[in-house]
XYZ file of C-alpha atoms in Angstrom:
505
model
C 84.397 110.100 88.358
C 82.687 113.507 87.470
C 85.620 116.037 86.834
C 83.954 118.846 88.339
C 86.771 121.841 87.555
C 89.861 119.801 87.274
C 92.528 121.570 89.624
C 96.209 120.284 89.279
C 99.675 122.677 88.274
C 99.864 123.498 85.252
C 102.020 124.862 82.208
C 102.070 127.716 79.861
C 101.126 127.128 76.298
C 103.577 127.613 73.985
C 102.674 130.513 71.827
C 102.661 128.270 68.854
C 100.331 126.100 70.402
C 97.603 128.909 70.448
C 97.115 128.697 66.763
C 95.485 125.647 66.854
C 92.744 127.131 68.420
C 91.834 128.544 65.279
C 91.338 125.138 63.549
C 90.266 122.948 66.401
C 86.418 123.943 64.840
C 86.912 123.273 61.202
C 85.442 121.142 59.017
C 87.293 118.954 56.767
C 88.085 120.277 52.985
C 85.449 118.876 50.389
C 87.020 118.446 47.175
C 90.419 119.327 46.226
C 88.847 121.801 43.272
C 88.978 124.156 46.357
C 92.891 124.835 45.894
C 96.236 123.815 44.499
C 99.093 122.842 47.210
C 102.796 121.437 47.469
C 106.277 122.044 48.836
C 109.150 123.146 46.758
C 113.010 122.477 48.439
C 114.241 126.493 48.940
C 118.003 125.621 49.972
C 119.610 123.024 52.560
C 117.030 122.433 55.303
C 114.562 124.622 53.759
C 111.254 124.579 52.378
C 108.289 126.429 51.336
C 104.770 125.196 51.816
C 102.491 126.959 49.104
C 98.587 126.893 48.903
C 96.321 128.323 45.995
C 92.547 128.511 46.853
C 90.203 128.642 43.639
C 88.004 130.724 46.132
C 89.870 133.942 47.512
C 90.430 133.246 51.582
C 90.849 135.707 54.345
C 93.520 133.072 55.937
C 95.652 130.162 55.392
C 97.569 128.657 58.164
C 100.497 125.603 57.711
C 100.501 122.879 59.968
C 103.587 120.502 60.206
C 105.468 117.347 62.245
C 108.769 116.393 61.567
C 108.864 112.934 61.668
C 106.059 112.468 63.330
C 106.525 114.974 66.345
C 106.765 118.131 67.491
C 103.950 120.045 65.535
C 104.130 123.370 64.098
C 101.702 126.131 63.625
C 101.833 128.711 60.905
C 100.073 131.600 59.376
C 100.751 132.055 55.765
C 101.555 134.948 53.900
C 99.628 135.699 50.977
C 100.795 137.109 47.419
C 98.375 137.473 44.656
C 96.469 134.590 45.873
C 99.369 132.407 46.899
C 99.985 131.660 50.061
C 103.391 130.934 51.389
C 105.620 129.835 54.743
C 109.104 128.896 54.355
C 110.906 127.211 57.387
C 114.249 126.038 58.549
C 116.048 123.426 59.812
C 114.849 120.381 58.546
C 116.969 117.423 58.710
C 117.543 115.888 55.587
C 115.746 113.001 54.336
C 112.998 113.935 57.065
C 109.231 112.591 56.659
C 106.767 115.991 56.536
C 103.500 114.972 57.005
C 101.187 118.738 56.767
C 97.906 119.671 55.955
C 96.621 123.618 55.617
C 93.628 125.180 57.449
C 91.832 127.634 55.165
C 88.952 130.034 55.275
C 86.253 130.137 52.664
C 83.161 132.135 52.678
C 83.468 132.443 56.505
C 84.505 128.810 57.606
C 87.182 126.981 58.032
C 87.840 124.025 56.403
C 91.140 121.432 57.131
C 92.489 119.570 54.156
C 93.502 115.984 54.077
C 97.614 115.057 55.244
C 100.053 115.025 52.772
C 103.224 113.745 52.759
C 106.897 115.264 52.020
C 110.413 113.928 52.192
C 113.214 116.662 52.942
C 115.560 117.273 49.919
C 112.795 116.420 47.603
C 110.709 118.615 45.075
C 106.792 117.518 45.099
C 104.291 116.469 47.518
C 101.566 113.537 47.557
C 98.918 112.514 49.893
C 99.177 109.218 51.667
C 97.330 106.227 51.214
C 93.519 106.955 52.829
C 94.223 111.132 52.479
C 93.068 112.113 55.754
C 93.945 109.355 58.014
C 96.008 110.313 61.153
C 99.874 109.231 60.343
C 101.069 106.361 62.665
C 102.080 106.725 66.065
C 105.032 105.499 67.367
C 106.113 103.239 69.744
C 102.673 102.648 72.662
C 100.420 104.146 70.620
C 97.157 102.788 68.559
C 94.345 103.332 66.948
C 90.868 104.338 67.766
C 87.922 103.767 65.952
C 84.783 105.939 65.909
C 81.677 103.889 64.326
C 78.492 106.472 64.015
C 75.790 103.921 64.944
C 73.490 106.637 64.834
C 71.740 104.408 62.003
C 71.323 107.756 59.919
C 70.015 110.130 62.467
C 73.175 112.280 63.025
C 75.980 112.478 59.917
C 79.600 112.003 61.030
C 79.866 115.854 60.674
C 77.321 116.006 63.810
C 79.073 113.138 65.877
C 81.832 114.945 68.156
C 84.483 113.634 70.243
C 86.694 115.372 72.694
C 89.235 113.449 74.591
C 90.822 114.848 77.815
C 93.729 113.879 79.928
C 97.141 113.819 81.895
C 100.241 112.846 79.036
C 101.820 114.140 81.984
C 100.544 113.476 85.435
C 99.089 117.144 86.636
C 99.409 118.472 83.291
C 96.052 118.286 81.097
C 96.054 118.083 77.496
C 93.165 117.544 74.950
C 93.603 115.436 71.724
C 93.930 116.621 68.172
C 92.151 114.801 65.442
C 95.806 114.320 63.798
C 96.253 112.206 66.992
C 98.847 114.779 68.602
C 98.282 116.568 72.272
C 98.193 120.465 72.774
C 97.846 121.106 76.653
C 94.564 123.014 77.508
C 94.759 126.909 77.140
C 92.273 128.872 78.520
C 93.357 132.055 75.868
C 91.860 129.717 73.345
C 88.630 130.235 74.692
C 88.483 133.569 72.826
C 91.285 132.477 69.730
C 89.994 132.406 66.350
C 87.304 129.142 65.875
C 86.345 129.227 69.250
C 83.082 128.200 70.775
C 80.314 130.623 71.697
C 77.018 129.383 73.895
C 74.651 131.830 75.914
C 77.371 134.536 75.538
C 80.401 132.588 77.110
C 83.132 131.310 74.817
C 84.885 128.229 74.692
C 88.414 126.649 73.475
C 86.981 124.223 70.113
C 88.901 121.005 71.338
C 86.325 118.651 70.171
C 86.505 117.063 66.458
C 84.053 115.802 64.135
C 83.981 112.159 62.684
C 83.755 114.013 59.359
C 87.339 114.901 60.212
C 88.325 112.052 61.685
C 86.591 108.573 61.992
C 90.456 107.057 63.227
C 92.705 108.744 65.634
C 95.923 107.444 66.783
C 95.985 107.728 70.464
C 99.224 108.615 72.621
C 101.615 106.275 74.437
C 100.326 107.643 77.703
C 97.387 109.346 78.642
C 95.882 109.007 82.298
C 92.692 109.822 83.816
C 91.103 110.162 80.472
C 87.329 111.027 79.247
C 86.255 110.373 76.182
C 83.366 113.422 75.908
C 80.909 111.484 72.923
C 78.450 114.212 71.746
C 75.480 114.274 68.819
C 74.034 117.545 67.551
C 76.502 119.918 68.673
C 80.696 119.789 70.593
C 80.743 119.947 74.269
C 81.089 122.864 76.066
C 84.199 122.955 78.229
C 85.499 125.804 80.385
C 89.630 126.195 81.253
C 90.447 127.785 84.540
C 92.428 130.981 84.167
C 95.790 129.394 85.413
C 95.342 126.513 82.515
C 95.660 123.687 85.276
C 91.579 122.412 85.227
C 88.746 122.049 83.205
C 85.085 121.612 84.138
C 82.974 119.224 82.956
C 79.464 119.140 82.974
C 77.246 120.094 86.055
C 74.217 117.599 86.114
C 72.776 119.656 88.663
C 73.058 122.959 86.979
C 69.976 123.312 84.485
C 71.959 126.530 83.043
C 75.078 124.575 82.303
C 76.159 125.050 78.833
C 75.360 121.529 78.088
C 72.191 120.816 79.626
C 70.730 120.940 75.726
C 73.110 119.138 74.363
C 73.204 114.987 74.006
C 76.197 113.450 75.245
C 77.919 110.392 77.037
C 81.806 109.289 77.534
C 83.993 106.848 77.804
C 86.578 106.640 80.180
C 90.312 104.789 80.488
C 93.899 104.697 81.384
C 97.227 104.479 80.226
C 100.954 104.599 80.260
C 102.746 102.199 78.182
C 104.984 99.950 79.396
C 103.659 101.142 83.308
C 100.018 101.154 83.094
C 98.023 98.511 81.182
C 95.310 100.043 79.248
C 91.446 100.123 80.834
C 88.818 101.539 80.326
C 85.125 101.583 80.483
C 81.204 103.011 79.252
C 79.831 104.346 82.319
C 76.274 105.106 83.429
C 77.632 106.501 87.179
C 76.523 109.981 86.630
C 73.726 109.297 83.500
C 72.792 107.972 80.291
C 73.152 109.851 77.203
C 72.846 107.513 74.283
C 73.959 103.682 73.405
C 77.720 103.423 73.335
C 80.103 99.847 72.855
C 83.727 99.583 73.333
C 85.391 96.863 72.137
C 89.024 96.180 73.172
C 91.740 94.473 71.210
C 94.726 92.973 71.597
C 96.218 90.624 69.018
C 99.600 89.370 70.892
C 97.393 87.827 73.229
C 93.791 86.821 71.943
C 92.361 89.729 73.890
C 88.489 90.609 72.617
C 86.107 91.715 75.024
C 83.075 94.297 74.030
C 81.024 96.076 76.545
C 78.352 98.648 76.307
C 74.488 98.600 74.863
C 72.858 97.575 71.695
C 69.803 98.553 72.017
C 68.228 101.870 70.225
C 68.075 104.940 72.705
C 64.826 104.907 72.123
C 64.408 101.328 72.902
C 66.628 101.800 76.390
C 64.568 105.275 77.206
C 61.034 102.789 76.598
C 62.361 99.583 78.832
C 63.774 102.137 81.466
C 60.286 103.772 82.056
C 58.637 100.105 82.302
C 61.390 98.497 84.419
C 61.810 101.329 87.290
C 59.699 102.182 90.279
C 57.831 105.391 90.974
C 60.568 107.170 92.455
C 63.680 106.675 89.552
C 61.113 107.572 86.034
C 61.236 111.296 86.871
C 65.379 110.643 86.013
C 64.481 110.417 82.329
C 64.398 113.753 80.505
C 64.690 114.615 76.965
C 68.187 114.640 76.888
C 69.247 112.137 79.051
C 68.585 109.364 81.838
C 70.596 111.186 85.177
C 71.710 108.644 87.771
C 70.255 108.985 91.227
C 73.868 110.276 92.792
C 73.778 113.310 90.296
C 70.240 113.921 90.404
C 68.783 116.652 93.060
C 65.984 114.383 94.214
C 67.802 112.060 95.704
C 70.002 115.067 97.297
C 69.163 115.837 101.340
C 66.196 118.034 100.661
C 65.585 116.115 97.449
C 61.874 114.194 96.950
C 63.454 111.026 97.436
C 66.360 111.656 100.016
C 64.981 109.189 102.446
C 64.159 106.560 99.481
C 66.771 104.061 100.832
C 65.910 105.089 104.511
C 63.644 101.899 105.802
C 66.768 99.788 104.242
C 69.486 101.586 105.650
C 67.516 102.051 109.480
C 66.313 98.150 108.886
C 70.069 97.091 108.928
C 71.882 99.389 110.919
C 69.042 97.874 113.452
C 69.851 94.448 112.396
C 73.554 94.503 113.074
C 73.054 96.147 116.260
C 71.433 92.962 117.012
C 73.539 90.919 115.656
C 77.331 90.129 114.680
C 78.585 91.136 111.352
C 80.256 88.864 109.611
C 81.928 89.310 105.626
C 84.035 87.042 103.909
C 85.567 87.889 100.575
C 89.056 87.824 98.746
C 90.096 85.191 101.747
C 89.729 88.279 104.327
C 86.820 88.617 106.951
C 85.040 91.713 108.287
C 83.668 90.824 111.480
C 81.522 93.423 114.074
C 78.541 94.590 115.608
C 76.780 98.563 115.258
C 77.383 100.245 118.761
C 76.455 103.851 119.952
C 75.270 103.855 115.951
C 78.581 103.121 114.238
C 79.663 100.052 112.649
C 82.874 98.682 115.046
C 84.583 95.975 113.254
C 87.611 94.198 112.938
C 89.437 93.217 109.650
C 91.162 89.184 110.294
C 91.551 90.103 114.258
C 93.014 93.466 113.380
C 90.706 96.402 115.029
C 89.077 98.014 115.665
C 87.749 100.191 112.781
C 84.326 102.031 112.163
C 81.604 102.515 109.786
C 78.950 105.391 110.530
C 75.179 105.042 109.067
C 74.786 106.208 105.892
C 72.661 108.230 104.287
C 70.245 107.649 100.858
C 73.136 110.099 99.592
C 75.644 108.376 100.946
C 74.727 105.304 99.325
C 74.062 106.481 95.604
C 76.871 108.504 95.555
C 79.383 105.886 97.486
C 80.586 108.646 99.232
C 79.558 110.747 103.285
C 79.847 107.429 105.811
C 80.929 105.148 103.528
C 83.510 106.895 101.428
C 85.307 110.535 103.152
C 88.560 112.108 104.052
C 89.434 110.681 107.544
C 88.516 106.754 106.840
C 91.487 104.694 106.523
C 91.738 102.061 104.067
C 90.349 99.424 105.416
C 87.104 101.936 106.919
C 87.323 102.517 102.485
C 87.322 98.791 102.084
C 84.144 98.093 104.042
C 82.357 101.336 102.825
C 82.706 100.504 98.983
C 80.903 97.027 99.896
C 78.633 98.674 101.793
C 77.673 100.931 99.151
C 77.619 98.136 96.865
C 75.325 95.940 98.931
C 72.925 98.682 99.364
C 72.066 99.627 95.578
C 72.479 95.975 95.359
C 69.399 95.415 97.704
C 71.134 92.848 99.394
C 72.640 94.342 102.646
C 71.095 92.897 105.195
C 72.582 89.089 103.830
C 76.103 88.982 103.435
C 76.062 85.528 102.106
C 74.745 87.205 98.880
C 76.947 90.245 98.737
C 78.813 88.107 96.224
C 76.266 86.270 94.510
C 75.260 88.632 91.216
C 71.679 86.547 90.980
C 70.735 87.553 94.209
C 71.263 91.173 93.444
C 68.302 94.007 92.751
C 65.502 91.697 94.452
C 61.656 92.590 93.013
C 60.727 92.844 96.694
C 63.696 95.345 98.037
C 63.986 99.367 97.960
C 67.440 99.538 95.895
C 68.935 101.793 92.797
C 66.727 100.428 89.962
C 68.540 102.984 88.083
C 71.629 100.672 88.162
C 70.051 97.468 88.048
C 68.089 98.798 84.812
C 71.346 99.283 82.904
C 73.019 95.655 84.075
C 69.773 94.251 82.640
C 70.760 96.042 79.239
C 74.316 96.378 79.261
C 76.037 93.435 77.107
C 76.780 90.333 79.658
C 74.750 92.478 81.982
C 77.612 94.657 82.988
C 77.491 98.222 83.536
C 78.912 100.929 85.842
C 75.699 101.836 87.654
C 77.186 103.216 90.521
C 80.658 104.033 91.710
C 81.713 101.285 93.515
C 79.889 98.731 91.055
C 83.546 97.212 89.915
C 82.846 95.280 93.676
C 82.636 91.202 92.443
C 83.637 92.901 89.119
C 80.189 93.652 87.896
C 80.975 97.267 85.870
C 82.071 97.943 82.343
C 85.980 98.119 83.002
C 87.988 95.796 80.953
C 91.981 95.885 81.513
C 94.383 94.907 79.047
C 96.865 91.877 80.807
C 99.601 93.396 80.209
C 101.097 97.434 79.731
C 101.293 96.481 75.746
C 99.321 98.840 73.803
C 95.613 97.693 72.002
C 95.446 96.213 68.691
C 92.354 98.543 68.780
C 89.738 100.349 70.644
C 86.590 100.662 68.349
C 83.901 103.317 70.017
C 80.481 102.840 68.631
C 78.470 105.579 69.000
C 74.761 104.841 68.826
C 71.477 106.449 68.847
């Protein structure tokens, strides 16, 4: 689930596109005493976009759809104070929807959407000024709540969504609701980011600018980056076809300081029903709920945490043992997978070891036997692999984990070689051993039996299903075994009614 540096093939940016950069960091307009605006109809399929600032700016730049697509990306030109863009080739009777990006005193500040019919004089703003114009067929709205309860203003509570609109191709959303595919030359375009002398493309957006964003038709693989305080920090590889996210094991990554957490789902209308889920795999940042909507068919489910950060940061400390407290630093809670104690080498990289020899030892003595999903895993450890058969079919092998292995769901239980069914048995593995139940598989599907008092497991995980609303959470990778995690899936490839992120603290 951690993106690591995304690598898939990518495309060139058109050279439009690159302006954007320069706006992706401002900060929406206060007051409309800041300028005068409009459009005035220069000939068939022409018009001019005009924008006064009370305040003398160094730059104005024109942003545009055309019936709700295909944005466009102007600088202005600027006579006595006027700035000015005419364009071409607009079809008459089309719906304008633009909004100007202008610099005063230094920053940059985005003005509200307006609105303007083709072969018409004037210009108004819509109903609600700023609010993204609607999507078209697959898309909806999401809804950022700052839950914050006063600590961080909307202008400090960032979002930055990432993901395939194409599968390969990765694109970042615009708080207009519109994609621009990621461009490593805005790293160092006008706006951009700068931490410990590094720069970075601005593709995050305040909830100043916008609290509601209308959200593609299609976007897969997402992350929803939620930051307080401060955007994230996200480098492009030269060739525009990855991204990296954030190293948990790098104390000099560029957001180490900085508070975050995510959300991540799935989509394709019409193909791929939308799901999505809060996850605590790789750490806890601060309190986030999701609640997903869909009105055609009754569909209302919220998942997430409640509770104050403070309030999960205080039950965490009293809830886990010894080894999982020294997770909890000032900026977050990290999960034992992405943590470096629980890495070979690590303080506690034998912390699951008396479990894992105790049944390894155990099914060497005796027969394995699994039943779930009307299928049955049945074998015995031999030479110090797991030999099994699936329903008769066989034979297929398991080797011993590691405490590595286990919090990560990944070495003997999840690697490149292991067929599917090796995957199958691995992923319950992994699930009965943070689960504390491996060594009884009568329990593997029994969620009271899991995180015994009296068994070394990942406390980490069962703290957050003891906080997590209907005591769901994604602890661990593989915790969607007996559907225990965060995910919720639409039933059908229909868009939401809504998805309402509340972003707490």
């Amino acid at each position: 689930m951690t993106p690591s540096l995304r690598s898939t093939p990518g495309l060139l940016l058109a050279a439009l596109l690159l302006l954007c950069a320069a706006f992706a960091g401002a900060t929406p307009a206060g007051a409309a005493v800041d300028y005068t605006q409009g459009v005035t109809a220069a000939g068939t399929g022409q018009a001019q976009f005009w924008f006064k600032p009370t305040t003398p700016a160094a730059l104005v730049d024109v942003h545009y759809l055309v019936n709700g697509s295909g944005q466009q990306n102007f600088r202005m030109d600027n006579a006595a104070g006027t700035w000015t863009r005419t364009v071409t080739g607009l079809p008459s009777g089309a719906a304008v929807d633009y909004w100007f990006t202008y610099e005063k005193g230094g920053p940059l500040f985005d003005t509200p959407h307006f609105a303007w019919t083709a072969g018409t004089g004037g210009s108004t703003p819509p109903p609600g000024g700023g609010t993204p114009p609607p999507g078209g067929t697959g898309t909806f709205p999401v809804v950022f709540q700052n839950n914050t309860r006063g600590t961080w203003p909307d202008s400090q509570v960032y979002v930055l969504v990432l993901g395939m609109a194409t599968p390969g191709q990765w694109s970042y959303l615009r708080p207009n609701g519109t994609l621009a595919h990621i461009d490593h030359l805005e790293e160092n375009a006008p706006g951009h980011l700068t931490k410990n002398g590094r720069n970075y493309a601005a593709m995050s957006f305040s909830l100043a600018q916008a609290a509601t964003v209308t959200m593609p038709s299609g976007l897969e693989g997402a992350r929803m980056y939620l930051s307080v305080g401060s955007p994230m920090y996200i480098p492009i590889s030269p060739d525009d076809a990855g991204w990296g996210g954030p190293d948990l094991l790098n104390p000099a990554d560029p957001n180490a300081d900085v508070y975050f957490d995510w959300y991540e789902f799935t989509y394709r209308y019409g193909v791929i029903p939308f799901g999505g889920n809060t996850t605590q795999v790789d750490m806890f940042g601060f309190p986030v709920t999701a609640r997903l909507e869909q009105a055609a068919t009754g569909y209302d489910q919220t998942v997430g945490i409640t509770l104050t950060r403070d309030q999960v940061r205080a039950q965490y400390t009293a809830a886990v043992g010894p080894a999982f407290r020294p997770l909890a630093s000032p900026y977050r809670i990290t999960a034992p997978r992405s943590a470096a104690s629980f890495r070979p080498g690590g303080a506690q990289a034998g912390y699951l070891q008396p479990v894992i020899d105790q049944a390894w030892s155990y099914y060497t003595a005796n027969q394995f036997t699994l039943t779930r999903l009307n299928q049955t895993f049945t074998g015995r450890v031999v030479n110090g692999r797991l030999q099994f058969t699936k329903d008769g079919a066989g034979p297929y092998f398991l080797g011993k984990p590691t405490t590595a292995d286990v919090t990560a769901c990944a070495g003997a239980l999840a690697s490149a070689g292991m067929n599917t069914t090796e995957l199958e048995l691995g992923a319950e593995f992994c699930a009965a051993f943070n689960r504390g139940v491996a060594l009884d598989t009568t329990k593997w599907y029994v969620p009271g039996a899991y995180y015994p008092a009296a068994t070394a497991k990942n406390d980490y995980a069962g703290f957050f299903h003891s906080v997590g609303l209907g005591h769901r959470a994604y602890g661990f990778a593989y915790d969607d075994i007996n559907d225990q995690s965060s995910v919720r899936i639409l039933p059908d490839a229909d868009p939401p009614s809504r998805l309402t992120i509340g972003i707490g603290w």
